[in-house]
Amino acid sequence: MTTEKLQALLDSMTIREKVGQLVQCNAGQFIQNDMEITGPEGELLPAEDLNRVMGSVLTFEDAAQAKALQDRHLAADPKKIPLLLMLDVIHGLRTTYPIPLAMGCSFDDDLMAECADMARKESAVCGVHVTFNPMVDTARDARWGRILETSSEEPLLNSRMGAAVVRATQGEDLSRPENVACCVKHFAAYGAPEGGRDYNTVDLSERTLREAYLPAYKACLDAGARLIMPSFNALNGIPSVANRWLMNRVLREEWGFNGVVISDYNAVGELVTHGVAENLKDAVRLSMLAGCDIDMVRNAYYLYLEDLVRDGVVPEEMLDQAVLRVLKLKNELGLFENPYHGADEEAEKKLYLCPAHREIARRAAEESAVLLKNEGILPLSDRIRKAALIGPFADERHLVGFWSRPGAWKDAVTLPEGIQALLPDLELIIERGCGAEIGDTDESGIDRAVEAARSADAVILALGEPENDSGEGRSRATLTLPGPQMTLARRVLAANPNTAVILFNGRPLELTELDELAPAILEMWYPGTEAGNAAARLLFGRANPCGKLSAGLPRSVGQYPMPYNRMNTGRPKPQPDSQAFPFTSCYLDTPNLPLYSFGHGLSYTTFSYESLTLDRTVMRPEESVRVTIRVRNTGSGAGKEVVQLYLRDPVASVVRPVQQLIDYRKISLEPGEVKEVAFTVTEEQLRFWDFDCSFRSEPGTFELSTGYADHLLLTRTFVLQ
Ligand code: NOJ
């Protein structure tokens, strides 16, 4: 449809019809109740009218349902404006790949893009027009259960992963039925709730907000994301959906975003609960004036926006602009010509869980696993005749994570299935030992598990966190392994020292005691559909671990928030980190540094960093420094290494981080092979938000290092003139 026709359509619409475009209903409400719709607080809504005018729906099941919803709406709407169908496809639709936090550990933007591309194909045939993805909330506190949904605690990694998702999902041309529009979320700083408690208030300086939190949203918008979702939380006192500074000033004016803003689930209604709106009508006024185009699910716009426009409280011009943004998106998706977009029942059958998709998911699961520790136990030898598979995750299928599609766990491969597929002759004894639920105290299975451990040549101890303990609304105040898992671990590790621990969990856990006892720990996170196959291949050396932590693991939950790119203090703790130093910034009872820092991860081979060289030591602002890092595979097997480049600005007008990742690249090396990795450092990478919140660099000396957080290597300096 041409722009003129789109404008003519808008001009022909009544206020009620315009408001409808900004209303999003839950598909389940229509389908289950056959058009009887009840609002969240029990208002009986006129379903016929809602169906006639509404602009979008979320959460539907498949292509058949997508088409039925569209048909029903189009039959009722005299203007024949197609619905936008939206769904949360976070890490795969039917073929589930690892949770985003795990994908961050791959440090592999191309692999992330491959996974997102697979999810795009499955989403498109399901009938999805918009996915509520990527989620790029920087998270520095694992008490927050939604840390699993983000790629990292690190803004650059988060930005690159998010942008890769956007490009792969949207493609070049959204009107093509195989492409899906992205909604980046949750704007802004949803990942920094006080106390790590989901939905809680966020209080941040503008500099921290701009340096640590905003870049990833911006990167996704720069990559072309068409929608953005304001977060549930209040940011510095104002809930995001009503935050004019955030949405009008930063998003629209500074960043020039002209796509669609959609509230989070009932976030407009929650303005009343937050205590910034008198009532629902007032909440509609606040969120419309702040620039929120679509009201997700609450139907608040449906109930009150028409009156507010008629009374002149919300200018009709503002309504028109919001509606035009929605219509433009529909037009860009080609929905006026093809309202089903890619929905295709036959293609669903062919694509879902097809071998090619499973292969990508398996590779992603292998590349995102992090070998935390290995004292010669892993990989396990094929010569082992009898292995004991012990622990609550020893024979578990719920390995896909909270944000996978409902029922996706049923397709996941368990650990024993993966091991037996690889080694059919290996004798496996499986003992659960105990549960992993919070508050679980039943230790009655531990004796049998210990017996099994004693009788085996090797033990695989599968521990972790139940899938429902991380995700939305799943905050924890303690981060140790839940239930009696540590009792099980102590006894099994004492019974058979040839034990490798494998972990399935959705957040960084506090592993301090386990780390002291276990000779090998492999962190798998929630690996998705191919969990068991990927784990088996890693455990038995068919795949070589190469993941690096995308968020550090704490020694103690009391260390949070614990960003690796922390600021220096006036009294930094002298190193080594093992003891307290009075009157320095330290704990009396715990070292400052994480148990495992951001960027850590071992391999079955070893790498040595031979040199870091700069092509110049003095740089003018318009120039750049070329950094070359030489890495050698010093072990006996092929492996992949993530070469990381860190910056420090030792003296500046405001305090700067002690280390900051500014680039990374993953390389493959055969045994004995040497590779040089080159990075280019420009003046832009040296900028920061200064005292007056302007983004600029300052002349002076800068340090560049490789290695990983808290373990920097080969530091070289240069001067910016
Ligand atoms: C609430 C979540 O915060 C958001 O991430 C999600 O996209 C919406 N619900 C829709 O399901």
Short mmCIF file of C-alpha atoms in Angstrom, two decimals, residues 389-399 413-416 430-437 460-469 481-482 485 488 502-506 509 525-526:
data_model
loop_
_atom_site.label_atom_id
_atom_site.label_comp_id
_atom_site.label_asym_id
_atom_site.label_seq_id
_atom_site.Cartn_x
_atom_site.Cartn_y
_atom_site.Cartn_z
CA LEU A 389 24.74 -40.93 36.25
CA ILE A 390 23.71 -39.32 39.51
CA GLY A 391 21.67 -36.33 40.60
CA PRO A 392 18.31 -34.65 40.08
CA PHE A 393 19.23 -33.80 36.47
CA ALA A 394 20.67 -37.25 35.69
CA ASP A 395 17.56 -38.24 33.75
CA GLU A 396 15.68 -34.98 33.30
CA ARG A 397 13.93 -33.60 30.24
CA HIS A 398 13.14 -30.14 31.56
CA LEU A 399 16.37 -28.71 30.14
CA VAL A 413 17.09 -35.13 24.71
CA THR A 414 17.99 -36.29 28.22
CA LEU A 415 21.52 -36.98 29.38
CA PRO A 416 21.20 -40.80 29.31
CA ILE A 430 21.07 -43.88 36.97
CA GLU A 431 20.31 -42.62 40.46
CA ARG A 432 18.50 -39.38 41.13
CA GLY A 433 19.77 -39.18 44.70
CA CYS A 434 17.63 -36.24 45.71
CA GLY A 435 15.45 -33.46 44.40
CA ALA A 436 16.45 -29.92 43.47
CA GLU A 437 13.43 -27.96 44.62
CA ILE A 460 28.65 -37.88 36.07
CA LEU A 461 26.98 -35.82 38.76
CA ALA A 462 24.16 -33.79 37.22
CA LEU A 463 23.11 -30.91 39.45
CA GLY A 464 21.38 -27.58 38.97
CA GLU A 465 18.25 -25.54 39.35
CA PRO A 466 14.73 -26.59 38.32
CA GLU A 467 13.59 -24.80 35.18
CA ASN A 468 10.96 -22.83 37.03
CA ASP A 469 13.44 -21.27 39.45
CA LEU A 481 22.22 -25.38 44.71
CA PRO A 482 18.67 -25.83 45.98
CA GLN A 485 22.12 -31.29 46.37
CA LEU A 488 24.56 -35.46 47.69
CA ILE A 502 27.63 -31.17 35.04
CA LEU A 503 25.28 -28.26 35.76
CA PHE A 504 21.90 -27.30 34.31
CA ASN A 505 20.69 -23.93 35.50
CA GLY A 506 19.42 -20.56 34.35
CA LEU A 509 25.00 -19.96 40.97
CA TRP A 525 23.01 -23.81 31.49
CA TYR A 526 19.70 -24.83 29.85
#
